[in-house]
mmCIF file of C-alpha atoms in Angstrom:
data_model
loop_
_atom_site.group_PDB
_atom_site.id
_atom_site.type_symbol
_atom_site.label_atom_id
_atom_site.label_comp_id
_atom_site.label_asym_id
_atom_site.label_seq_id
_atom_site.Cartn_x
_atom_site.Cartn_y
_atom_site.Cartn_z
ATOM 1 C CA GLU A 17 -7.556 -4.840 13.030
ATOM 2 C CA THR A 18 -5.176 -2.424 11.676
ATOM 3 C CA GLY A 19 -6.691 0.155 13.903
ATOM 4 C CA VAL A 20 -7.854 2.272 10.488
ATOM 5 C CA THR A 21 -11.423 2.378 9.764
ATOM 6 C CA GLN A 22 -12.941 2.925 6.065
ATOM 7 C CA THR A 23 -16.597 3.601 4.660
ATOM 8 C CA PRO A 24 -18.462 2.312 3.216
ATOM 9 C CA ARG A 25 -16.540 -0.808 2.046
ATOM 10 C CA HIS A 26 -18.237 -1.150 -1.609
ATOM 11 C CA LEU A 27 -20.225 1.597 -3.674
ATOM 12 C CA VAL A 28 -21.540 2.779 -7.120
ATOM 13 C CA MET A 29 -22.358 5.465 -8.408
ATOM 14 C CA GLY A 30 -23.137 7.702 -11.634
ATOM 15 C CA MET A 31 -21.293 9.655 -13.049
ATOM 16 C CA THR A 32 -23.289 12.203 -11.706
ATOM 17 C CA ASN A 33 -23.346 11.054 -8.535
ATOM 18 C CA LYS A 34 -21.637 13.260 -5.639
ATOM 19 C CA LYS A 35 -20.240 10.913 -2.753
ATOM 20 C CA SER A 36 -17.821 10.840 -0.018
ATOM 21 C CA LEU A 37 -15.822 8.129 1.117
ATOM 22 C CA LYS A 38 -14.578 8.360 4.908
ATOM 23 C CA CYS A 39 -11.388 7.182 7.262
ATOM 24 C CA GLU A 40 -10.548 7.474 10.590
ATOM 25 C CA GLN A 41 -7.683 6.430 12.314
ATOM 26 C CA HIS A 42 -7.401 5.077 15.860
ATOM 27 C CA LEU A 43 -3.605 5.145 15.988
ATOM 28 C CA GLY A 44 -2.625 8.491 17.135
ATOM 29 C CA HIS A 45 -0.561 8.695 13.882
ATOM 30 C CA ASN A 46 0.449 12.137 12.139
ATOM 31 C CA ALA A 47 0.202 11.168 8.795
ATOM 32 C CA MET A 48 -2.947 9.861 6.390
ATOM 33 C CA TYR A 49 -3.012 9.320 3.041
ATOM 34 C CA TRP A 50 -5.311 7.846 -0.187
ATOM 35 C CA TYR A 51 -4.290 5.562 -2.770
ATOM 36 C CA LYS A 52 -6.072 4.468 -5.582
ATOM 37 C CA GLN A 53 -5.706 0.710 -6.230
ATOM 38 C CA SER A 54 -6.322 -0.805 -9.745
ATOM 39 C CA ALA A 55 -5.856 -3.918 -11.565
ATOM 40 C CA LYS A 56 -2.645 -5.422 -12.067
ATOM 41 C CA LYS A 57 -1.431 -1.910 -11.637
ATOM 42 C CA PRO A 58 0.923 -0.418 -8.359
ATOM 43 C CA LEU A 59 -0.950 1.579 -5.451
ATOM 44 C CA GLU A 60 -1.037 4.873 -6.777
ATOM 45 C CA LEU A 61 -0.273 7.609 -4.127
ATOM 46 C CA MET A 62 -3.076 10.280 -4.471
ATOM 47 C CA PHE A 63 -3.126 12.697 -1.371
ATOM 48 C CA VAL A 64 -0.949 12.576 1.926
ATOM 49 C CA TYR A 65 -1.607 15.110 4.668
ATOM 50 C CA SER A 66 0.829 15.411 7.487
ATOM 51 C CA LEU A 67 -1.153 16.898 10.985
ATOM 52 C CA GLU A 68 -4.108 17.898 8.783
ATOM 53 C CA GLU A 69 -1.756 20.154 6.056
ATOM 54 C CA ARG A 70 -1.814 19.087 2.254
ATOM 55 C CA VAL A 71 1.487 17.874 1.701
ATOM 56 C CA GLU A 72 0.871 15.858 -1.552
ATOM 57 C CA ASN A 73 -1.360 16.073 -4.695
ATOM 58 C CA ASN A 74 -0.037 13.366 -7.309
ATOM 59 C CA SER A 75 -1.634 15.662 -10.135
ATOM 60 C CA VAL A 76 -5.100 13.676 -9.167
ATOM 61 C CA PRO A 77 -7.889 15.218 -11.173
ATOM 62 C CA SER A 78 -10.347 17.747 -9.645
ATOM 63 C CA ARG A 79 -13.146 15.533 -9.191
ATOM 64 C CA PHE A 80 -11.484 14.073 -6.131
ATOM 65 C CA SER A 81 -11.314 16.484 -3.819
ATOM 66 C CA PRO A 82 -9.708 14.932 -0.231
ATOM 67 C CA GLU A 83 -10.806 16.890 3.523
ATOM 68 C CA CYS A 84 -8.947 16.203 6.541
ATOM 69 C CA PRO A 85 -10.495 17.963 9.117
ATOM 70 C CA ASN A 86 -8.388 16.634 12.128
ATOM 71 C CA SER A 87 -5.444 14.695 12.376
ATOM 72 C CA SER A 88 -7.890 10.946 12.699
ATOM 73 C CA HIS A 89 -10.346 11.771 9.933
ATOM 74 C CA LEU A 90 -9.685 11.700 5.948
ATOM 75 C CA PHE A 91 -12.270 11.681 3.401
ATOM 76 C CA LEU A 92 -12.219 11.990 -0.004
ATOM 77 C CA HIS A 93 -15.012 13.846 -1.905
ATOM 78 C CA LEU A 94 -16.516 12.875 -5.149
ATOM 79 C CA HIS A 95 -18.036 14.301 -7.837
ATOM 80 C CA THR A 96 -18.667 13.684 -11.788
ATOM 81 C CA LEU A 97 -16.344 10.149 -11.927
ATOM 82 C CA GLN A 98 -15.508 8.745 -14.865
ATOM 83 C CA PRO A 99 -15.857 4.506 -14.878
ATOM 84 C CA GLU A 100 -12.167 4.586 -15.430
ATOM 85 C CA ASP A 101 -12.433 5.853 -11.716
ATOM 86 C CA SER A 102 -13.816 2.132 -11.102
ATOM 87 C CA ALA A 103 -10.756 0.825 -9.010
ATOM 88 C CA LEU A 104 -9.724 0.217 -4.514
ATOM 89 C CA TYR A 105 -9.526 3.418 -2.474
ATOM 90 C CA LEU A 106 -6.824 2.708 0.114
ATOM 91 C CA CYS A 107 -6.719 4.572 3.419
ATOM 92 C CA ALA A 108 -3.268 4.489 5.143
ATOM 93 C CA SER A 109 -1.687 6.365 8.252
ATOM 94 C CA SER A 110 1.938 6.443 9.349
ATOM 95 C CA GLN A 111 2.964 7.767 12.583
ATOM 96 C CA GLY A 112 5.354 10.290 10.880
ATOM 97 C CA LEU A 113 5.473 11.318 6.925
ATOM 98 C CA ASN A 114 6.722 7.844 4.901
ATOM 99 C CA GLU A 115 6.891 5.790 7.996
ATOM 100 C CA LYS A 116 5.767 1.932 7.413
ATOM 101 C CA LEU A 117 2.254 2.526 6.548
ATOM 102 C CA PHE A 118 -1.475 1.260 7.792
ATOM 103 C CA PHE A 119 -4.009 0.441 5.626
ATOM 104 C CA GLY A 120 -7.905 -0.002 5.744
ATOM 105 C CA SER A 121 -9.772 -2.109 3.825
ATOM 106 C CA GLY A 122 -10.353 -0.333 1.156
ATOM 107 C CA THR A 123 -13.771 1.292 -0.924
ATOM 108 C CA GLN A 124 -14.432 -1.334 -3.972
ATOM 109 C CA LEU A 125 -15.620 2.144 -6.022
ATOM 110 C CA SER A 126 -17.890 0.984 -9.333
ATOM 111 C CA VAL A 127 -18.881 3.746 -11.633
ATOM 112 C CA LEU A 128 -21.100 3.241 -14.004
ATOM 113 C CA GLY B 3 11.707 7.054 -14.938
ATOM 114 C CA GLU B 4 12.952 5.617 -11.124
ATOM 115 C CA SER B 5 10.497 2.351 -10.512
ATOM 116 C CA VAL B 6 10.188 -0.660 -8.229
ATOM 117 C CA GLY B 7 9.122 -3.546 -9.881
ATOM 118 C CA LEU B 8 9.025 -7.517 -9.493
ATOM 119 C CA HIS B 9 10.330 -10.078 -10.903
ATOM 120 C CA LEU B 10 7.511 -12.496 -11.372
ATOM 121 C CA PRO B 11 4.039 -11.956 -10.975
ATOM 122 C CA THR B 12 2.611 -15.125 -9.847
ATOM 123 C CA LEU B 13 4.157 -17.694 -7.584
ATOM 124 C CA SER B 14 3.153 -21.543 -6.515
ATOM 125 C CA VAL B 15 4.747 -23.090 -3.652
ATOM 126 C CA GLN B 16 3.969 -26.448 -1.656
ATOM 127 C CA GLU B 17 2.785 -26.189 2.043
ATOM 128 C CA GLY B 18 5.656 -26.313 4.145
ATOM 129 C CA ASP B 19 8.243 -25.403 1.242
ATOM 130 C CA ASN B 20 10.585 -21.678 1.731
ATOM 131 C CA SER B 21 9.034 -18.874 -0.425
ATOM 132 C CA ILE B 22 11.056 -15.932 -2.110
ATOM 133 C CA ILE B 23 9.297 -13.101 -3.160
ATOM 134 C CA ASN B 24 11.859 -10.500 -5.368
ATOM 135 C CA CYS B 25 11.546 -7.578 -5.953
ATOM 136 C CA ALA B 26 14.152 -5.265 -8.341
ATOM 137 C CA TYR B 27 14.249 -1.295 -7.789
ATOM 138 C CA SER B 28 16.159 1.465 -9.551
ATOM 139 C CA ASN B 29 16.392 4.572 -7.066
ATOM 140 C CA SER B 30 19.810 4.412 -5.597
ATOM 141 C CA ALA B 31 18.813 6.674 -3.043
ATOM 142 C CA SER B 32 16.450 5.016 -1.659
ATOM 143 C CA ASP B 33 17.064 4.198 2.292
ATOM 144 C CA TYR B 34 14.206 2.153 3.595
ATOM 145 C CA PHE B 35 12.321 -0.484 2.004
ATOM 146 C CA ILE B 36 9.339 -2.549 2.829
ATOM 147 C CA TRP B 37 7.248 -5.567 2.305
ATOM 148 C CA TYR B 38 3.196 -5.822 2.774
ATOM 149 C CA LYS B 39 0.690 -8.574 2.255
ATOM 150 C CA GLN B 40 -2.181 -8.188 0.450
ATOM 151 C CA GLU B 41 -5.368 -11.072 1.193
ATOM 152 C CA SER B 42 -8.227 -10.468 -0.529
ATOM 153 C CA GLY B 43 -10.811 -8.167 0.339
ATOM 154 C CA LYS B 44 -8.195 -6.652 2.510
ATOM 155 C CA GLY B 45 -5.298 -4.022 2.380
ATOM 156 C CA PRO B 46 -1.827 -4.022 1.975
ATOM 157 C CA GLN B 47 -0.495 -5.408 5.931
ATOM 158 C CA PHE B 48 2.960 -4.521 7.223
ATOM 159 C CA ILE B 49 5.291 -7.821 7.296
ATOM 160 C CA ILE B 50 8.756 -5.979 7.412
ATOM 161 C CA ASP B 51 10.989 -3.484 7.050
ATOM 162 C CA ILE B 52 14.150 -3.229 6.322
ATOM 163 C CA ARG B 53 16.864 0.135 6.387
ATOM 164 C CA SER B 54 19.622 0.390 4.047
ATOM 165 C CA ASN B 55 22.332 0.216 6.669
ATOM 166 C CA MET B 56 21.603 -3.416 6.838
ATOM 167 C CA ASP B 57 21.285 -6.268 4.306
ATOM 168 C CA LYS B 58 19.298 -9.120 5.953
ATOM 169 C CA ARG B 59 16.657 -8.471 8.281
ATOM 170 C CA GLN B 60 14.797 -11.487 10.195
ATOM 171 C CA GLY B 61 11.311 -11.698 11.922
ATOM 172 C CA GLN B 62 8.795 -14.377 12.740
ATOM 173 C CA ARG B 63 8.952 -16.862 9.620
ATOM 174 C CA VAL B 64 10.319 -14.079 7.343
ATOM 175 C CA THR B 65 13.644 -12.950 6.526
ATOM 176 C CA VAL B 66 13.984 -9.831 4.358
ATOM 177 C CA LEU B 67 17.371 -9.151 2.267
ATOM 178 C CA LEU B 68 18.478 -6.248 0.673
ATOM 179 C CA ASN B 69 21.401 -6.480 -1.766
ATOM 180 C CA LYS B 70 22.264 -2.448 -2.655
ATOM 181 C CA THR B 71 25.401 -3.507 -5.330
ATOM 182 C CA VAL B 72 22.232 -5.195 -7.478
ATOM 183 C CA LYS B 73 19.279 -3.120 -5.814
ATOM 184 C CA HIS B 74 17.710 -6.239 -5.333
ATOM 185 C CA LEU B 75 15.390 -6.815 -2.323
ATOM 186 C CA SER B 76 14.005 -10.369 -1.583
ATOM 187 C CA LEU B 77 11.240 -11.820 1.357
ATOM 188 C CA GLN B 78 11.987 -14.917 2.218
ATOM 189 C CA ILE B 79 8.815 -16.880 3.696
ATOM 190 C CA ALA B 80 9.875 -19.953 5.940
ATOM 191 C CA ALA B 81 7.465 -23.126 5.549
ATOM 192 C CA THR B 82 5.158 -21.557 3.837
ATOM 193 C CA GLN B 83 1.554 -22.329 4.926
ATOM 194 C CA PRO B 84 -2.181 -21.795 3.422
ATOM 195 C CA GLY B 85 -2.488 -18.719 5.310
ATOM 196 C CA ASP B 86 0.279 -16.930 3.463
ATOM 197 C CA SER B 87 -1.524 -17.248 0.131
ATOM 198 C CA ALA B 88 -1.570 -13.571 -0.691
ATOM 199 C CA VAL B 89 -0.325 -10.847 -2.901
ATOM 200 C CA TYR B 90 2.711 -9.322 -1.448
ATOM 201 C CA PHE B 91 4.259 -6.205 -2.586
ATOM 202 C CA CYS B 92 7.705 -4.312 -1.864
ATOM 203 C CA ALA B 93 7.995 -0.653 -1.207
ATOM 204 C CA GLU B 94 10.829 1.855 -1.591
ATOM 205 C CA ASN B 95 11.077 4.774 0.070
ATOM 206 C CA ASN B 96 12.948 8.107 -1.023
ATOM 207 C CA ASN B 97 10.906 11.140 -0.020
ATOM 208 C CA ASP B 98 8.083 9.186 -0.615
ATOM 209 C CA MET B 99 6.682 5.666 -0.674
ATOM 210 C CA ARG B 100 6.626 3.637 -4.324
ATOM 211 C CA PHE B 101 5.089 0.053 -4.568
ATOM 212 C CA GLY B 102 6.166 -2.352 -6.745
ATOM 213 C CA ALA B 103 2.884 -4.189 -8.967
ATOM 214 C CA GLY B 104 2.663 -7.373 -6.328
ATOM 215 C CA THR B 105 3.567 -11.178 -6.165
ATOM 216 C CA ARG B 106 0.294 -13.297 -5.907
ATOM 217 C CA LEU B 107 1.530 -16.355 -3.575
ATOM 218 C CA THR B 108 -0.631 -19.361 -3.674
ATOM 219 C CA VAL B 109 0.053 -22.505 -1.554
ATOM 220 C CA LYS B 110 -0.873 -25.742 -2.569
ATOM 221 C CA PRO B 111 -1.659 -27.733 0.187
#
C-alpha cells in the first residue's frame, strides 16, 4: 500500500448526476494533488493543495470542484460531467510541493 | 511548448535480459527527474529519482542516467523479471511536475 487511499475504485454516473471522489493520505504529507489519466495521454495535473490552500488550478472546467478540509483529506466534487470526462482520476500526496509523489490506486470514472 | 516525451511506446524483452527505457525532455531548466511504474489497476509508483547535479543514480536493479547535454533520461532495469511488466513514466520538475506519455514494458518468459 502507498499510504494514499481513494474511494470509490469505480464510478458510473449520468451526465446530470452529482458525485464526489474521496482521497485520504496517511503519510503526514503537506501537499495533495488531483490528476486525470486518459488513455494514451500523459497524466494531466488538475489541482494542487499545499497546507490546505489551493496553489494551482490548471484551467479545469468548473464542473470539477476540489475541496481540501484538512491536510489528510482531498475531495473532487463532480457535477454535470460530459462523456469525455471518463478517465482514471488519481490522487497523490508529497511531503513538500513538487517532491516525489505517492499515488492512490485511482477512481475509474465512466460518464454515460 | 515544453514537453516530456518517450521515444518508444512499447518495449518487449526476454526474462533475464536488461531493459532500457528512454525519455527526452525539452526544458533545460528542469532540475529534478523521477521514474514511476504503473501496473494494471494501480496508481503510479515511485521507482527512482535524480537531481540535475548528478548524471547517474543506482537503486536495487535499476539505474537512472541523466544526460543534460542532450536532455535525455533513461531507466535501466537489470535482469528483467515478469513482475517488471508495467507502464513506465518519466517526470520532470521545473516548478511543477510534468509526465511523459509512458512506455509499456512486456517481459516474455
